[in-house]
mmCIF file of C-alpha atoms in Angstrom:
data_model
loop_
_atom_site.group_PDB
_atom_site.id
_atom_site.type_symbol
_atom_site.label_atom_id
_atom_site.label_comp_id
_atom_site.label_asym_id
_atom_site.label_seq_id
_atom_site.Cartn_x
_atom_site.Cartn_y
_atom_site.Cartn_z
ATOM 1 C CA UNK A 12 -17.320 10.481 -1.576
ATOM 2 C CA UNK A 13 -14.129 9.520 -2.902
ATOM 3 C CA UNK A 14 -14.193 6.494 -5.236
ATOM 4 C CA UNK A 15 -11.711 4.672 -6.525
ATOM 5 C CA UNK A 16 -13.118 2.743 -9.957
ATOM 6 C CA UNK A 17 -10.632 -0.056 -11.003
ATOM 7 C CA UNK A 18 -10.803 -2.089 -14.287
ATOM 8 C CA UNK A 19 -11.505 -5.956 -13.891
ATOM 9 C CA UNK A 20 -10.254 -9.170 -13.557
ATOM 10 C CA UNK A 21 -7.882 -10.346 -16.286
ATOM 11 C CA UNK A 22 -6.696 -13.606 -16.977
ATOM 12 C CA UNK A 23 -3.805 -13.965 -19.274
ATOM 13 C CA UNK A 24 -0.887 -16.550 -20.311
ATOM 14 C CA UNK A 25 2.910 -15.494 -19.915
ATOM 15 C CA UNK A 26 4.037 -13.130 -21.835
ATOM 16 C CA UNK A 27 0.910 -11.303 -22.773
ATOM 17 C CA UNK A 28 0.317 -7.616 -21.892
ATOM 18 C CA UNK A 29 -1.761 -6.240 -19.926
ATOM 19 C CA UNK A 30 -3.010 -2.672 -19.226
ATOM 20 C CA UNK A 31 -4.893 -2.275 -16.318
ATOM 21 C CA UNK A 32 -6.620 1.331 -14.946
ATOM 22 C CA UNK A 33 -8.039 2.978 -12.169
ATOM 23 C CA UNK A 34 -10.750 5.934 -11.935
ATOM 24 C CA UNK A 35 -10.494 8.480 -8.824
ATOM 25 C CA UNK A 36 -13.368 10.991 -8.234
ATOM 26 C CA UNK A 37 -14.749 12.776 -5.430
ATOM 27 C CA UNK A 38 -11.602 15.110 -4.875
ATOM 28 C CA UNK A 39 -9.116 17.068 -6.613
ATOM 29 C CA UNK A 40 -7.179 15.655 -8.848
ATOM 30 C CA UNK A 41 -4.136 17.992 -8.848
ATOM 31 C CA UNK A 42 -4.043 17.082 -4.733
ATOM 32 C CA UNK A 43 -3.374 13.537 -4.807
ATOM 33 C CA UNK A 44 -1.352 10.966 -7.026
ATOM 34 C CA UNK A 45 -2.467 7.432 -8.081
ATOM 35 C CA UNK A 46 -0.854 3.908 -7.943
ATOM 36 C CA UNK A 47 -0.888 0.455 -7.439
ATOM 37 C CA UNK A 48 0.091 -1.688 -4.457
ATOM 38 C CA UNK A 49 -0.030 -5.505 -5.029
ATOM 39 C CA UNK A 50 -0.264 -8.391 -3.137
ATOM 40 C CA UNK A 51 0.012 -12.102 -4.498
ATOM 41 C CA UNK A 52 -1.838 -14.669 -2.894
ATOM 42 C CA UNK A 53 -1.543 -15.571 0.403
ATOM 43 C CA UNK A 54 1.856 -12.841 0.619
ATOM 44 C CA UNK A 55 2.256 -8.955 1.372
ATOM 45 C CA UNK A 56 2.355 -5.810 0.086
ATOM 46 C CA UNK A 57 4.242 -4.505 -2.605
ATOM 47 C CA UNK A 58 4.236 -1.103 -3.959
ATOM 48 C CA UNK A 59 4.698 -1.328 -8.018
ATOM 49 C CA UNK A 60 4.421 2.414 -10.036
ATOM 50 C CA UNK A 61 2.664 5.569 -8.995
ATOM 51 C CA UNK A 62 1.703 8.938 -11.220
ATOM 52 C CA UNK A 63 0.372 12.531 -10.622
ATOM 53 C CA UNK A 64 -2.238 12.612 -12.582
ATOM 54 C CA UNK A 65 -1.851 16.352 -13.026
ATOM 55 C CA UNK A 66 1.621 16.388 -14.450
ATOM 56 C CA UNK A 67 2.426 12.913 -14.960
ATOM 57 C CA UNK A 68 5.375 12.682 -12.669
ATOM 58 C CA UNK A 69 5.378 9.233 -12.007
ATOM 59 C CA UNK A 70 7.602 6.421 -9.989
ATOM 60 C CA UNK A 71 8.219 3.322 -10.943
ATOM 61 C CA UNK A 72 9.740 0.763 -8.583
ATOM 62 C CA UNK A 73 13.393 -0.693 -9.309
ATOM 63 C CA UNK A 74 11.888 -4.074 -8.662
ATOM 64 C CA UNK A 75 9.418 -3.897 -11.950
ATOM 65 C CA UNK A 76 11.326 -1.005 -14.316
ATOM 66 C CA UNK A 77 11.402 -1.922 -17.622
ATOM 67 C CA UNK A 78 8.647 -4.198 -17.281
ATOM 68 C CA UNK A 79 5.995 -1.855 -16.362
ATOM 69 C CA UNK A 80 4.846 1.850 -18.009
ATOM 70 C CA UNK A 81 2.563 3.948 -15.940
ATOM 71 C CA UNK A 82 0.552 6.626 -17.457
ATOM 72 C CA UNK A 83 -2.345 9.042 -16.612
ATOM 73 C CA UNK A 84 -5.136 11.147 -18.612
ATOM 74 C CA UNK A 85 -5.762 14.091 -16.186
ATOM 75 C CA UNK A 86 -9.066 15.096 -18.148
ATOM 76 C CA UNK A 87 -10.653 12.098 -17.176
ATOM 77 C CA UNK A 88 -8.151 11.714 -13.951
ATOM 78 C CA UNK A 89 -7.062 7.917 -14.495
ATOM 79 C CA UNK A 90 -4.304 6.473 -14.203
ATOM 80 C CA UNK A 91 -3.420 3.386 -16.474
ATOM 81 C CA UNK A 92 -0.586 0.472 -15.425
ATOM 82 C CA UNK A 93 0.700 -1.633 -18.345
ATOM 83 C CA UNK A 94 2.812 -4.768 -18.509
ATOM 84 C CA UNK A 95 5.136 -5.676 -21.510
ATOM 85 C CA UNK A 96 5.447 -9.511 -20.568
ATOM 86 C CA UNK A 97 3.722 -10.881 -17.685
ATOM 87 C CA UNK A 98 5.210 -13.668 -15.778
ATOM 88 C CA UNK A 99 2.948 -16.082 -13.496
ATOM 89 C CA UNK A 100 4.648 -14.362 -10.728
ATOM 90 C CA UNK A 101 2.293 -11.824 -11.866
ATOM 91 C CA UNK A 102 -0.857 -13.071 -10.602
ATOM 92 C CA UNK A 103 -1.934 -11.169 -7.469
ATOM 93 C CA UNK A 104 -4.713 -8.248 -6.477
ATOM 94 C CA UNK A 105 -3.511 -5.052 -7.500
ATOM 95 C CA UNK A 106 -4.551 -2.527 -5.434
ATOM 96 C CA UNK A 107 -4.881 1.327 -6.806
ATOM 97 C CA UNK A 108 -4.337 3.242 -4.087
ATOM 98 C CA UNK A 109 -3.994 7.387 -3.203
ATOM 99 C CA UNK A 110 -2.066 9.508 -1.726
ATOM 100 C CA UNK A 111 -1.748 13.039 -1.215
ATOM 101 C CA UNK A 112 0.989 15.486 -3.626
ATOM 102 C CA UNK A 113 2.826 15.770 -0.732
ATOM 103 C CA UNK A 114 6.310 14.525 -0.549
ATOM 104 C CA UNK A 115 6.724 11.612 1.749
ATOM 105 C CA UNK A 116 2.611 11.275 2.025
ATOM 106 C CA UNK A 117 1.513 7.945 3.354
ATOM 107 C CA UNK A 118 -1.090 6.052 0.847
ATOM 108 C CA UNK A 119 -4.526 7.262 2.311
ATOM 109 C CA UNK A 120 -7.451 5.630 -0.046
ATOM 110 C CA UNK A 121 -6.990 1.888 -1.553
ATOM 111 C CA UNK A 122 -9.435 0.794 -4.170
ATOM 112 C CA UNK A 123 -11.356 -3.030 -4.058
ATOM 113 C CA UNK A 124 -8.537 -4.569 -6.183
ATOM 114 C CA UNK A 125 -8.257 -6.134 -9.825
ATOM 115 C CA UNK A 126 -7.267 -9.983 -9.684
ATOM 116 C CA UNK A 127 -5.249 -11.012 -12.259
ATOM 117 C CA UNK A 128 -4.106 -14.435 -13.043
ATOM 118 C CA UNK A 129 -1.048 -15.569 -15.185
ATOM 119 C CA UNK A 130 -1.081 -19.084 -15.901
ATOM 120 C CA UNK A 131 -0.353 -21.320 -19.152
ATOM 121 C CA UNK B 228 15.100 -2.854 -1.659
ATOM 122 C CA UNK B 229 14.558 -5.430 1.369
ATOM 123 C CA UNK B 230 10.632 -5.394 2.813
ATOM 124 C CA UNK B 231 10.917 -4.406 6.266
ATOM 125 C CA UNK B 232 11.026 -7.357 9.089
ATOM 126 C CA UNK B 233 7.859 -8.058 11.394
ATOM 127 C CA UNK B 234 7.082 -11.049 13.177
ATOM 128 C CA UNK B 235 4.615 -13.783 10.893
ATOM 129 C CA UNK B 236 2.251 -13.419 14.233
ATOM 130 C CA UNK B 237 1.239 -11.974 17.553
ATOM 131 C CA UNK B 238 -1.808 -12.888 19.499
ATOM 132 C CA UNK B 239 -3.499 -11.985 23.122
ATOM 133 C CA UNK B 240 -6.332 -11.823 24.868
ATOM 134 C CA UNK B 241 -9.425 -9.147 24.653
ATOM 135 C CA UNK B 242 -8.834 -6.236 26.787
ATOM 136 C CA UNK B 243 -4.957 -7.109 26.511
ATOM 137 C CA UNK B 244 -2.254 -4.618 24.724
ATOM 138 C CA UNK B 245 -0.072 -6.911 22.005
ATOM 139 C CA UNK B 246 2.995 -4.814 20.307
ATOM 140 C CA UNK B 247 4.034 -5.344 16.124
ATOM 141 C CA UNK B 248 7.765 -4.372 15.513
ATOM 142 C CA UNK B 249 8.811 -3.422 12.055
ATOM 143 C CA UNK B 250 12.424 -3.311 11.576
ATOM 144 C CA UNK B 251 14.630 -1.221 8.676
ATOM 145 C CA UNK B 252 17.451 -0.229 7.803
ATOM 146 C CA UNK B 253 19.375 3.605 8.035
ATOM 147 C CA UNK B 254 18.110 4.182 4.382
ATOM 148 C CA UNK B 255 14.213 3.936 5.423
ATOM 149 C CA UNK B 256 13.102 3.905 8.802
ATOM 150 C CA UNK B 257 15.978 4.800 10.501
ATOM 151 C CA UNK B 258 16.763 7.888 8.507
ATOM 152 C CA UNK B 259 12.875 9.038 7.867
ATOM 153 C CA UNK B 260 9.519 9.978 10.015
ATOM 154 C CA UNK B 261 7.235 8.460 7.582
ATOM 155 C CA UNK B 262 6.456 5.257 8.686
ATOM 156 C CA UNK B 263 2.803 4.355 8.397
ATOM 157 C CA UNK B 264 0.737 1.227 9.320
ATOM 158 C CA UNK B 265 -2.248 -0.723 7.820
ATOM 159 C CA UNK B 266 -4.821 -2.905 9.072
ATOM 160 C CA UNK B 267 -6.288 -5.559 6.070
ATOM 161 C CA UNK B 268 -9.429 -7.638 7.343
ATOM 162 C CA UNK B 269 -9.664 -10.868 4.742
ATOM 163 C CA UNK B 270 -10.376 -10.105 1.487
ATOM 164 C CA UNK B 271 -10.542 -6.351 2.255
ATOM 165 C CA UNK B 272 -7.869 -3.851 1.240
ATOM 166 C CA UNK B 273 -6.170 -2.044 3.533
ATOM 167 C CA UNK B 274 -6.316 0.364 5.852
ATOM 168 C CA UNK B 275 -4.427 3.498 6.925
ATOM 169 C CA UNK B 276 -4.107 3.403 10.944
ATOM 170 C CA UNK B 277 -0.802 5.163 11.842
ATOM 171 C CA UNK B 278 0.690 8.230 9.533
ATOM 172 C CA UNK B 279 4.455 9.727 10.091
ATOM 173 C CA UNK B 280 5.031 7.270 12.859
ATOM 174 C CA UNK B 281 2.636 8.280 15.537
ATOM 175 C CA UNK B 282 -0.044 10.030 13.868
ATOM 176 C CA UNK B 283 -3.918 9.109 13.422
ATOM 177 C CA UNK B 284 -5.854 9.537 10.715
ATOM 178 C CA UNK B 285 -8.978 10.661 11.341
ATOM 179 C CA UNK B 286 -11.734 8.110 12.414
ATOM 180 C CA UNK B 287 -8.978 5.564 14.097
ATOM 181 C CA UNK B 288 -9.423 5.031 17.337
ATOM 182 C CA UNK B 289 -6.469 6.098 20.181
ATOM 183 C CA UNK B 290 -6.434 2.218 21.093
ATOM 184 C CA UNK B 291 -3.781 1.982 18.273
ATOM 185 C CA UNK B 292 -0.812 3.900 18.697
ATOM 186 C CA UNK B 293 2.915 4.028 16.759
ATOM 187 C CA UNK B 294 6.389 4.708 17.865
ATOM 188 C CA UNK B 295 10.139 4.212 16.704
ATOM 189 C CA UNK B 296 13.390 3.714 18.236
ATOM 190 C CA UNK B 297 16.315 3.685 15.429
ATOM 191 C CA UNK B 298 15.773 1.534 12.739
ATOM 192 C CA UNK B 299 12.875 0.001 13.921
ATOM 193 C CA UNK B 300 9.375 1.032 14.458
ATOM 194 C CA UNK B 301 6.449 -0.359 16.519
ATOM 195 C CA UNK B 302 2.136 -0.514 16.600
ATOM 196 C CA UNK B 303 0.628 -1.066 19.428
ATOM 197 C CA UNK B 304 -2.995 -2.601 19.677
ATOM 198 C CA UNK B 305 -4.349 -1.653 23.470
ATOM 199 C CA UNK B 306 -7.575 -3.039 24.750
ATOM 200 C CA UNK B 307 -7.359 -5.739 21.821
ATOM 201 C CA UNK B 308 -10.693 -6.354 20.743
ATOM 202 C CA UNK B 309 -12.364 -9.160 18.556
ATOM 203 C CA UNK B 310 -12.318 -6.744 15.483
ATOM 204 C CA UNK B 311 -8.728 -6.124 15.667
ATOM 205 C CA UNK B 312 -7.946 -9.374 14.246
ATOM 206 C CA UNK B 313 -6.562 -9.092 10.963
ATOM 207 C CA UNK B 314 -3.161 -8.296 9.476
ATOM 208 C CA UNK B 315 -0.957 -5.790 10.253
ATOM 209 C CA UNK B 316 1.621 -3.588 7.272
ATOM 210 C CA UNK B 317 3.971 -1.309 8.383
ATOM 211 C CA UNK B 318 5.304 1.000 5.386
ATOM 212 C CA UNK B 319 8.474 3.114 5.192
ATOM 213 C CA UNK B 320 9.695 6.252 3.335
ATOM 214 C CA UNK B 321 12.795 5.264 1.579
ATOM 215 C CA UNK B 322 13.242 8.085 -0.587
ATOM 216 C CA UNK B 323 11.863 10.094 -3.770
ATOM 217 C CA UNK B 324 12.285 6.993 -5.845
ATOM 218 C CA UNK B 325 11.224 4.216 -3.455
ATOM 219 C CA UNK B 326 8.589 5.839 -1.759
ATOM 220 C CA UNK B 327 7.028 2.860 0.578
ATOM 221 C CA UNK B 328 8.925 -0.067 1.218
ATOM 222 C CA UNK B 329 6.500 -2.602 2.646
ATOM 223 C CA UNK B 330 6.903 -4.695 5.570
ATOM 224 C CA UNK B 331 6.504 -8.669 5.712
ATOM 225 C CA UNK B 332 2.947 -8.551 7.757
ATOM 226 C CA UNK B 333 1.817 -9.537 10.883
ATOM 227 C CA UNK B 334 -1.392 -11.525 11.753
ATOM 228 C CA UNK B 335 -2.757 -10.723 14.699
ATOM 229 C CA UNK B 336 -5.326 -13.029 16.164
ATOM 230 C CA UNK B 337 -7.648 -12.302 19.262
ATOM 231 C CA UNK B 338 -7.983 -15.938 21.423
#
């Protein structure tokens, strides 16, 4: 069964860090990458960062460079997201999420979500 | 990068077909074949329903289908059913380094 085990919640005050991870098992690790998708409240989707565990070829999207740093340990196949200076914009579910090593793969497998809350 | 364009809400009847566009640009849906779609039920995450424009993954049933003209893409929900309501992503290819460009949602609700 595949499982995706995310850390969880956080609550933090701007301009703390904040490194958050995600656990996949039940498949092959070299097969699939892992991100994170989030969605503040009440709003859509928004893809943030996403890593090969394998490798550690990772994406980042223009929207949070510099802000974010995504990493993975392939022994353990997790995948960790870390923020430099969260802003209460910030606060939303963020989904990990799956998706094949295949160029152009859809997101197949989304994990129950970590809230986290920004707020002074 | 914009997020895609779909109508806030659609809504029919049970047994009725309803239709979710999800409009681009040339630099994601109009120049790839990797647009996908997702279902989220309230405080769920989502769920894959449509793969490269038209495809199903496995377990989704044939009542939801996906097509694209140009820039913009479409689901449609046929036979609408109680348990379809819930909100609608559509999801675009945009490249190696922007991967899935996100549309606004659509809530579809079953009178």
């Amino acid at each position: 069964e595949v499982q995706l085990v995310q850390s969880g919640a956080e609550v933090k005050k701007p301009g703390e860090s904040l490194k958050m991870s995600c656990k996949g098992s039940g498949y092959n690790l070299f097969n699939y990458w892992l991100g994170w998708v989030r969605q503040a409240p009440e709003k859509g989707l928004e893809w943030v960062a996403i890593i090969s565990p394998a490798d550690s070829n990772s994406r980042v999207s223009p929207s949070f460079q510099g802000r974010v740093t995504i990493s993975a340990d392939q022994s353990i196949n997790t995948a960790y997201l870390q923020w430099s200076s969260l802003q209460v914009s910030d606060s939303a579910i963020y989904y990990c999420v799956r998706r094949p090593a295949v160029t152009a793969s859809p997101i197949d497998y989304w994990g129950h979500g970590t809230l986290v809350t920004v707020s002074s | 990068q914009s997020a895609l364009t779909q109508p806030r809400s659609v809504s029919g009847s049970p047994g009725q077909s309803v239709t979710i566009s999800c409009t681009g640009t040339n630099s994601d849906v109009g120049r790839y074949n990797y647009v996908s779609w997702y279902q989220q039920h309230p405080g769920k995450a989502p769920k894959l329903i449509i793969r490269d424009v038209s495809q199903w993954p496995s377990g989704v049933p044939d009542r939801f289908s996906g097509s694209k003209s140009g820039s913009t893409a479409s689901l449609t929900i046929s036979g609408l059913q109680a348990e379809d309501e819930a909100d609608y992503y559509c999801c675009s290819y945009a490249g190696t380094y922007m991967p899935y460009v996100f549309g606004t949602g659509t809530r579809v609700t079953v009178l």
